[in-house]
Each structure stands twice: as structure tokens, then as C-alpha cells.
Coordinates of N, CA, C and O in Angstrom, one line a residue:
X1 N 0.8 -1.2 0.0 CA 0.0 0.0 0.0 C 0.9 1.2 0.0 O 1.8 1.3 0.8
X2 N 0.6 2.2 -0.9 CA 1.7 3.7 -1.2 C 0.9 4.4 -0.6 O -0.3 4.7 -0.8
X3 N 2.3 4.9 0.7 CA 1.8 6.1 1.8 C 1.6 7.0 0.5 O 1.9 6.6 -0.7
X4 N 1.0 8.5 0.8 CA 1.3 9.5 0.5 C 1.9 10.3 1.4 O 2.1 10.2 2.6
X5 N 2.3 11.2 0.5 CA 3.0 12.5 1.4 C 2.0 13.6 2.0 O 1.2 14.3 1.3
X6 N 2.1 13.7 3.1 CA 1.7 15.2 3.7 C 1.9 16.2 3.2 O 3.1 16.6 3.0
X7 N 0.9 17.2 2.8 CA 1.4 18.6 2.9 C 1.6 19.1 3.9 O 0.8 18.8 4.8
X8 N 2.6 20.0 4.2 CA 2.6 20.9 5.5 C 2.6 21.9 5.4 O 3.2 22.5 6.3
X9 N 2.1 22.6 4.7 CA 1.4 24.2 4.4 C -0.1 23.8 3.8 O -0.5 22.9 3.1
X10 N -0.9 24.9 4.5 CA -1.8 24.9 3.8 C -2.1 25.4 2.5 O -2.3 26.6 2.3
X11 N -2.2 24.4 1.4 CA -2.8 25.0 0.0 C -3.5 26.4 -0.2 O -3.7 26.8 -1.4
X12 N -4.1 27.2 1.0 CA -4.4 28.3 0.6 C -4.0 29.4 0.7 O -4.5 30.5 0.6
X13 N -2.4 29.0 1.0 CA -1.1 29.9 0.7 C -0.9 30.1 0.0 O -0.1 31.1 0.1
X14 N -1.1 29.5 -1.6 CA -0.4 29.3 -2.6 C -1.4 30.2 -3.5 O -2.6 29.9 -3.3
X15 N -1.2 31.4 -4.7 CA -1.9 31.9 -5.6 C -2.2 30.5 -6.1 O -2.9 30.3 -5.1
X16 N -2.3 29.7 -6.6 CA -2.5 28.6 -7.8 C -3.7 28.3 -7.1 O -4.7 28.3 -7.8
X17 N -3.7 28.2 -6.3 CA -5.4 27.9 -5.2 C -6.4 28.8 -5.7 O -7.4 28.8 -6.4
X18 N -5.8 30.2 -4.6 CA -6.3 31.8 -4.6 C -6.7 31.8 -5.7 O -8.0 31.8 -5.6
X19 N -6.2 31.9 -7.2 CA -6.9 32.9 -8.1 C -8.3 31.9 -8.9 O -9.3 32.3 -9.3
X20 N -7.6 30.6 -8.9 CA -8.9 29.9 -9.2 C -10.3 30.1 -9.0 O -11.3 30.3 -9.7
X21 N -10.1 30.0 -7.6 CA -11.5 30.2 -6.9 C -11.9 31.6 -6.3 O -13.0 31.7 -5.7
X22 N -11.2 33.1 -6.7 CA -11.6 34.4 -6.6 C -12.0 34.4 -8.2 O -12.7 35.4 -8.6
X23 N -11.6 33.1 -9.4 CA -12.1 33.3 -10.5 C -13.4 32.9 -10.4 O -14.3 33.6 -10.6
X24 N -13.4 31.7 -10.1 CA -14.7 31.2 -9.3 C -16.4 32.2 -8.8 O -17.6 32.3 -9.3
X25 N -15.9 32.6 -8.0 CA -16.9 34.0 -7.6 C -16.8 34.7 -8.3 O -17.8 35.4 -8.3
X26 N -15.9 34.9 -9.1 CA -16.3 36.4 -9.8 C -16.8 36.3 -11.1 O -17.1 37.2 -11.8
X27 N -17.1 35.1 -11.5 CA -18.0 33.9 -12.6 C -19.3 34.5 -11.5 O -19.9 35.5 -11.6
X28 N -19.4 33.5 -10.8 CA -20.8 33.3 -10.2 C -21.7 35.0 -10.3 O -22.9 35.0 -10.2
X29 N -21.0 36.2 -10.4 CA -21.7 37.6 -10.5 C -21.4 37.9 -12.0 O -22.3 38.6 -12.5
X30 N -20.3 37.4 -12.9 CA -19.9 37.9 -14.3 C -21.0 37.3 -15.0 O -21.6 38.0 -15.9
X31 N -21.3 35.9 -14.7 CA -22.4 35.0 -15.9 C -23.5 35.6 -15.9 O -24.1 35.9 -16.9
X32 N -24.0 36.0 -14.7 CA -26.1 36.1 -14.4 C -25.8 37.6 -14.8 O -26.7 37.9 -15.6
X33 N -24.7 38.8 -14.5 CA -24.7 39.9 -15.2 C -24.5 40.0 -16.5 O -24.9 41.0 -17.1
X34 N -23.7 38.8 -17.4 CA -23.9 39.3 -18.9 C -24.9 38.6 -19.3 O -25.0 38.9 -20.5
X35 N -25.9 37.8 -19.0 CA -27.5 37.4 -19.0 C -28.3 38.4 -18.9 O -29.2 38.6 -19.8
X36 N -28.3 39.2 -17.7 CA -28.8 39.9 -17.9 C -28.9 41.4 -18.9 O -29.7 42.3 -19.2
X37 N -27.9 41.2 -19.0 CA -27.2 42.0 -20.8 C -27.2 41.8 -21.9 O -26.9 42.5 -22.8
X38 N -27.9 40.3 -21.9 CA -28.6 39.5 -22.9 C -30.2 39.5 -23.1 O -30.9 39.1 -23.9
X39 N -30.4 40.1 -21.6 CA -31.9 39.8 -21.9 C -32.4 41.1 -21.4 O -33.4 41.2 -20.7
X40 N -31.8 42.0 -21.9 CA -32.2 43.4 -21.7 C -31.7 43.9 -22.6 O -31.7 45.2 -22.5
X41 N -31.3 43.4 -23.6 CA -30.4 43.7 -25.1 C -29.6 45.0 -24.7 O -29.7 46.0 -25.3
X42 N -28.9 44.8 -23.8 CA -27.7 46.3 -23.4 C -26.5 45.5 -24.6 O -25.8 46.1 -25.5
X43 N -26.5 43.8 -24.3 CA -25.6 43.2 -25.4 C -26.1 42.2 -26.3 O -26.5 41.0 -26.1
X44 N -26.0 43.0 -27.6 CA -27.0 41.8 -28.8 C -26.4 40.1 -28.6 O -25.2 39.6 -28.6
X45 N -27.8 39.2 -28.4 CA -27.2 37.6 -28.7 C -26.5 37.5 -29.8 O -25.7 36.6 -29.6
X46 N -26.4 38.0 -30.8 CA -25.0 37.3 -31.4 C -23.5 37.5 -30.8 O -22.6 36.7 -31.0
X47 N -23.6 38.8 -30.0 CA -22.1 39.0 -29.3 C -21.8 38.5 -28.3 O -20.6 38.7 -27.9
X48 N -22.6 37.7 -27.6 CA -22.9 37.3 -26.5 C -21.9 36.3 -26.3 O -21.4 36.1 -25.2
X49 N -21.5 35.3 -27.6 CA -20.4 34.1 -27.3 C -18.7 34.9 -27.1 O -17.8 34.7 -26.3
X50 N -19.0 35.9 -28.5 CA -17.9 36.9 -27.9 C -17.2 37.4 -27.1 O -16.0 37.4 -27.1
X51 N -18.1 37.9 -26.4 CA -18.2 38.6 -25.2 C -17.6 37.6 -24.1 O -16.8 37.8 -23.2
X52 N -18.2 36.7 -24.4 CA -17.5 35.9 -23.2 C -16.4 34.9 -23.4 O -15.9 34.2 -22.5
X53 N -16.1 34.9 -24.1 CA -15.3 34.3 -25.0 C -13.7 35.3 -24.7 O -12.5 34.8 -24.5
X54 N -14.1 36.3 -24.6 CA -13.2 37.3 -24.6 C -13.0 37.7 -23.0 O -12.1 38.4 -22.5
X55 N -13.7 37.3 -22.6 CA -14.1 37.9 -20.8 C -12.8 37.0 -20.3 O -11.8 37.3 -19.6
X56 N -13.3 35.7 -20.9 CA -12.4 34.5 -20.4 C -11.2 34.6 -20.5 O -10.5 34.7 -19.5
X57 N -10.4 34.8 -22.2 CA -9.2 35.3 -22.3 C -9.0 35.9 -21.1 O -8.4 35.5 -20.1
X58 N -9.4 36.8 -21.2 CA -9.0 38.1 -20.6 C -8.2 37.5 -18.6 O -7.1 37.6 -18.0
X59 N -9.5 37.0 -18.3 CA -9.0 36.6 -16.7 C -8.0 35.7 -17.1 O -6.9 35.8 -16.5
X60 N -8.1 34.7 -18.0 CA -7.0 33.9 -18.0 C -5.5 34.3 -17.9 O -4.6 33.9 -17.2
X61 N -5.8 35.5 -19.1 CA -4.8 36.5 -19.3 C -3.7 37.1 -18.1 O -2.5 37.4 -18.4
X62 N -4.1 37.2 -17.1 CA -4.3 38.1 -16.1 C -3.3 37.3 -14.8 O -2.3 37.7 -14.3
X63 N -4.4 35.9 -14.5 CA -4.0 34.8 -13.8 C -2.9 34.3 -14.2 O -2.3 33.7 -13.3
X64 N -2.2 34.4 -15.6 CA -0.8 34.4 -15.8 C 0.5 34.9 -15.8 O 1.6 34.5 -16.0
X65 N -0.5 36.6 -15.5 CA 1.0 37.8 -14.9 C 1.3 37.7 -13.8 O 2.3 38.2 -13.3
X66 N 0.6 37.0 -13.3 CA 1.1 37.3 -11.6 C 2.2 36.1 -11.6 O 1.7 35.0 -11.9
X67 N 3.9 36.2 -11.3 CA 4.7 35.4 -10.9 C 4.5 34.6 -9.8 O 4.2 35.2 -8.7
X68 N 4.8 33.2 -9.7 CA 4.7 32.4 -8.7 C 5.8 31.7 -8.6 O 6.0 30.7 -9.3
X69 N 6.7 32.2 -7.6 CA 8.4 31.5 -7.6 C 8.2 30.1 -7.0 O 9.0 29.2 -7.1
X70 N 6.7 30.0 -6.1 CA 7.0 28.7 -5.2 C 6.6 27.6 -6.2 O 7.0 26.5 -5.9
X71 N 6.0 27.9 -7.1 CA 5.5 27.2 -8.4 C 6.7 26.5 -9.0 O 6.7 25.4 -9.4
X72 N 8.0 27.4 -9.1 CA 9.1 26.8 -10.0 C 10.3 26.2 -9.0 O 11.4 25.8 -9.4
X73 N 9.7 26.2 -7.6 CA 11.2 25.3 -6.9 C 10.5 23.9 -6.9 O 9.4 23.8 -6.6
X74 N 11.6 22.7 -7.2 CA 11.2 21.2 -7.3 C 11.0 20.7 -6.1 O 11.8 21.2 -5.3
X75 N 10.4 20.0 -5.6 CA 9.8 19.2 -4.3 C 11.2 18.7 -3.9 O 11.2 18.1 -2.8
X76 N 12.1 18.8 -4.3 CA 13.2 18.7 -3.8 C 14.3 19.6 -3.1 O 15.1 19.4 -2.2
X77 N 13.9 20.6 -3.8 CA 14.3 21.8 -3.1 C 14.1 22.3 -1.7 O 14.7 23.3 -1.2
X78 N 13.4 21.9 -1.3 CA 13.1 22.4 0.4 C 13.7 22.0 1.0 O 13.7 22.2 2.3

């Protein structure tokens, strides 16, 4: 039977956690507001895949400026 290893920090030290799940929430108010931008025609349904399409880029975009040094030392390193 293969132990696993322990972590000994908590994972919510780590941005790689953090940004996911502040991406997370900030979905849960971005989606039902450009719906409602769809159903109040502020944004025509054809732009609508666009739009979000581009929204996504965009945070993706973003989630990959931020440098994460603890990200690039090897499990060996400590």
C-alpha cells in the first residue's frame, strides 16, 4: 500500500489555489450579469459568445501575470 506525502502548508497559501477560486466568484456575478445583458439587449445575442469568449481570455490572461516562484522550486528543493 503507497503512503502519501503530507502537505505541510496549507494549499491556501499558494496563488495557484487563490486565483482559481476568486475566479470562481467572480463567474458566479460575471455570468447572471452578462445574461442579464442579454436579456435586456444592453448586449445583442449574437455578441454574447464573444463577449464571453473574450471575458475568459481576458481573466485567463491576467492569472498568468502574476509570478509564482513557489510554483518553479522542485519538491526537492526544500
Amino acid at each position: 500500500m503507497k503512503k502519501y506525502r503530507r502537505i505541510k502548508q496549507s494549499p491556501w497559501l499558494y496563488l495557484s489555489v487563490k486565483l482559481p477560486m476568486m475566479g470562481v466568484f467572480l463567474m458566479l456575478v460575471v455570468i447572471p450579469a452578462l445574461q442579464v445583458a442579454v436579456d435586456f439587449t444592453i448586449i445583442p445575442p449574437k455578441y454574447h459568445g464573444f463577449v464571453t469568449g473574450t471575458l475568459m481570455a481576458v481573466l485567463s490572461y491576467v492569472g498568468k501575470l502574476i509570478y509564482q516562484p513557489e510554483l518553479h522550486k522542485g519538491a526537492d528543493d526544500e
